[in-house]
CSV table of C-alpha atoms in Angstrom, one decimal:
chain,number,residue,atom,x,y,z
A,60,MET,CA,-76.0,-34.4,-39.6
A,61,LEU,CA,-74.1,-32.1,-42.9
A,62,GLY,CA,-72.4,-29.9,-39.4
A,63,ARG,CA,-71.3,-33.3,-38.3
A,64,PHE,CA,-70.1,-34.5,-41.2
A,65,ARG,CA,-68.1,-30.6,-42.2
A,66,GLU,CA,-66.8,-31.4,-38.1
A,67,LEU,CA,-64.8,-35.1,-39.7
A,68,VAL,CA,-64.3,-33.7,-42.9
A,69,ASP,CA,-62.0,-31.0,-40.3
A,70,THR,CA,-60.9,-33.1,-38.2
A,71,HIS,CA,-59.7,-36.2,-40.1
A,72,TYR,CA,-59.2,-34.8,-43.9
A,73,ARG,CA,-55.3,-35.2,-43.5
A,74,GLN,CA,-55.9,-39.4,-42.6
A,75,GLN,CA,-58.2,-39.0,-45.9
A,76,TRP,CA,-61.0,-40.9,-44.4
A,77,SER,CA,-63.0,-42.8,-47.2
A,78,LEU,CA,-67.1,-41.9,-47.1
A,79,GLY,CA,-67.6,-45.3,-45.8
A,80,ARG,CA,-65.8,-44.4,-42.5
A,81,TYR,CA,-67.3,-41.2,-42.8
A,82,ALA,CA,-70.6,-42.6,-43.7
A,83,GLU,CA,-70.3,-44.9,-40.4
A,84,ALA,CA,-69.4,-41.9,-37.9
A,85,LEU,CA,-72.4,-40.2,-38.8
A,86,GLY,CA,-74.8,-43.6,-38.5
A,87,VAL,CA,-75.5,-43.9,-41.6
A,88,THR,CA,-75.4,-44.9,-45.8
A,89,VAL,CA,-72.8,-43.8,-47.9
A,90,ALA,CA,-76.3,-43.4,-50.2
A,91,THR,CA,-77.9,-41.2,-46.8
A,92,LEU,CA,-75.2,-38.7,-47.2
A,93,GLY,CA,-74.1,-38.5,-50.7
A,94,ARG,CA,-78.4,-38.2,-50.8
A,95,ALA,CA,-77.7,-35.7,-47.9
A,96,CYS,CA,-74.9,-33.9,-49.2
A,97,ARG,CA,-76.7,-33.2,-52.9
A,98,GLU,CA,-79.8,-32.0,-51.7
A,99,GLN,CA,-78.2,-29.4,-49.1
A,100,PHE,CA,-74.9,-28.4,-50.5
A,101,GLY,CA,-75.8,-29.9,-54.7
A,102,GLU,CA,-71.9,-31.7,-54.2
A,103,SER,CA,-71.2,-35.2,-53.6
A,104,PRO,CA,-69.9,-35.9,-50.0
A,105,SER,CA,-65.9,-37.3,-52.2
A,106,ALA,CA,-66.2,-33.2,-53.5
A,107,ILE,CA,-67.0,-32.2,-50.1
A,108,VAL,CA,-63.1,-33.5,-48.7
A,109,ASN,CA,-61.4,-32.6,-51.4
A,110,ALA,CA,-62.7,-28.9,-52.2
A,111,ARG,CA,-61.1,-29.2,-48.3
A,112,ILE,CA,-57.8,-31.4,-49.0
A,113,VAL,CA,-57.7,-28.0,-51.9
A,114,ARG,CA,-58.1,-25.0,-49.5
A,115,GLU,CA,-55.7,-26.6,-46.8
A,116,ALA,CA,-53.2,-27.6,-49.5
A,117,GLN,CA,-53.4,-23.7,-51.1
A,118,ARG,CA,-52.8,-21.9,-47.6
A,119,GLN,CA,-49.7,-23.9,-47.3
A,120,LEU,CA,-48.6,-23.2,-50.7
A,121,ALA,CA,-49.1,-19.4,-50.0
A,122,TYR,CA,-48.3,-19.1,-46.5
A,123,THR,CA,-45.2,-21.6,-45.5
A,124,SER,CA,-41.7,-22.6,-47.7
A,125,LEU,CA,-42.7,-26.5,-47.3
A,126,ASP,CA,-41.8,-28.3,-50.6
A,127,ILE,CA,-44.4,-29.7,-52.1
A,128,GLN,CA,-43.5,-33.6,-50.8
A,129,GLN,CA,-43.4,-31.2,-47.2
A,130,ILE,CA,-47.3,-30.2,-48.0
A,131,ALA,CA,-48.7,-33.7,-49.4
A,132,ARG,CA,-47.5,-36.0,-46.9
A,133,ASP,CA,-48.9,-33.4,-44.2
A,134,LEU,CA,-52.3,-34.0,-46.4
A,135,GLY,CA,-52.0,-37.5,-46.5
A,136,PHE,CA,-50.7,-38.4,-50.0
A,137,ALA,CA,-47.9,-40.9,-50.0
A,138,ASP,CA,-46.6,-39.8,-53.4
A,139,ALA,CA,-46.3,-35.9,-54.2
A,140,ALA,CA,-47.1,-36.8,-58.1
A,141,TYR,CA,-49.6,-38.3,-57.3
A,142,PHE,CA,-50.6,-35.3,-54.4
A,143,SER,CA,-49.6,-32.6,-57.6
A,144,ARG,CA,-52.0,-34.3,-60.1
A,145,PHE,CA,-54.7,-34.5,-57.7
A,146,PHE,CA,-54.6,-31.1,-56.6
A,147,ARG,CA,-54.5,-29.6,-60.4
A,148,LYS,CA,-56.9,-31.5,-61.5
A,149,GLN,CA,-58.7,-29.9,-58.1
A,150,SER,CA,-57.1,-26.2,-58.8
A,151,GLY,CA,-56.8,-26.6,-62.6
A,152,LEU,CA,-53.2,-25.2,-61.4
A,153,LYS,CA,-50.1,-27.3,-60.8
A,154,PRO,CA,-49.3,-27.3,-57.0
A,155,SER,CA,-45.8,-24.9,-58.0
A,156,GLU,CA,-48.2,-22.3,-60.5
A,157,PHE,CA,-50.7,-21.6,-57.3
A,158,ARG,CA,-47.4,-20.9,-55.0
A,159,ALA,CA,-45.9,-18.9,-57.7
A,160,ALA,CA,-49.4,-16.9,-58.8
A,161,PHE,CA,-50.0,-16.5,-55.1
A,162,ARG,CA,-46.9,-15.1,-54.4
A,163,ASP,CA,-47.2,-12.8,-57.9
A,164,ALA,CA,-50.0,-11.5,-56.4
A,165,GLN,CA,-48.9,-10.3,-53.1
A,166,SER,CA,-46.0,-8.5,-54.9
């Protein structure tokens, strides 16, 4: 089930599925999904989804010239400011700081 959960996350993170939708697609309850994720990965399902969103945001910030608003929209965020707050909370850096640090490290 957890392998399938990761596949679903990889497929649908841009649509920002709710945990209920993931659980429904897996044929389990949200509580069962949460318990299984914590036991197997030591993380909540939402932490796994958020990590996938941040990983894609980091990839786009590092390897594309898309602006923050375009990246936010691509990842399912209607508001670039909300995306920036989400990214900072998850990674500890603003998107622009992450991009600058990556580019500095490459030179």
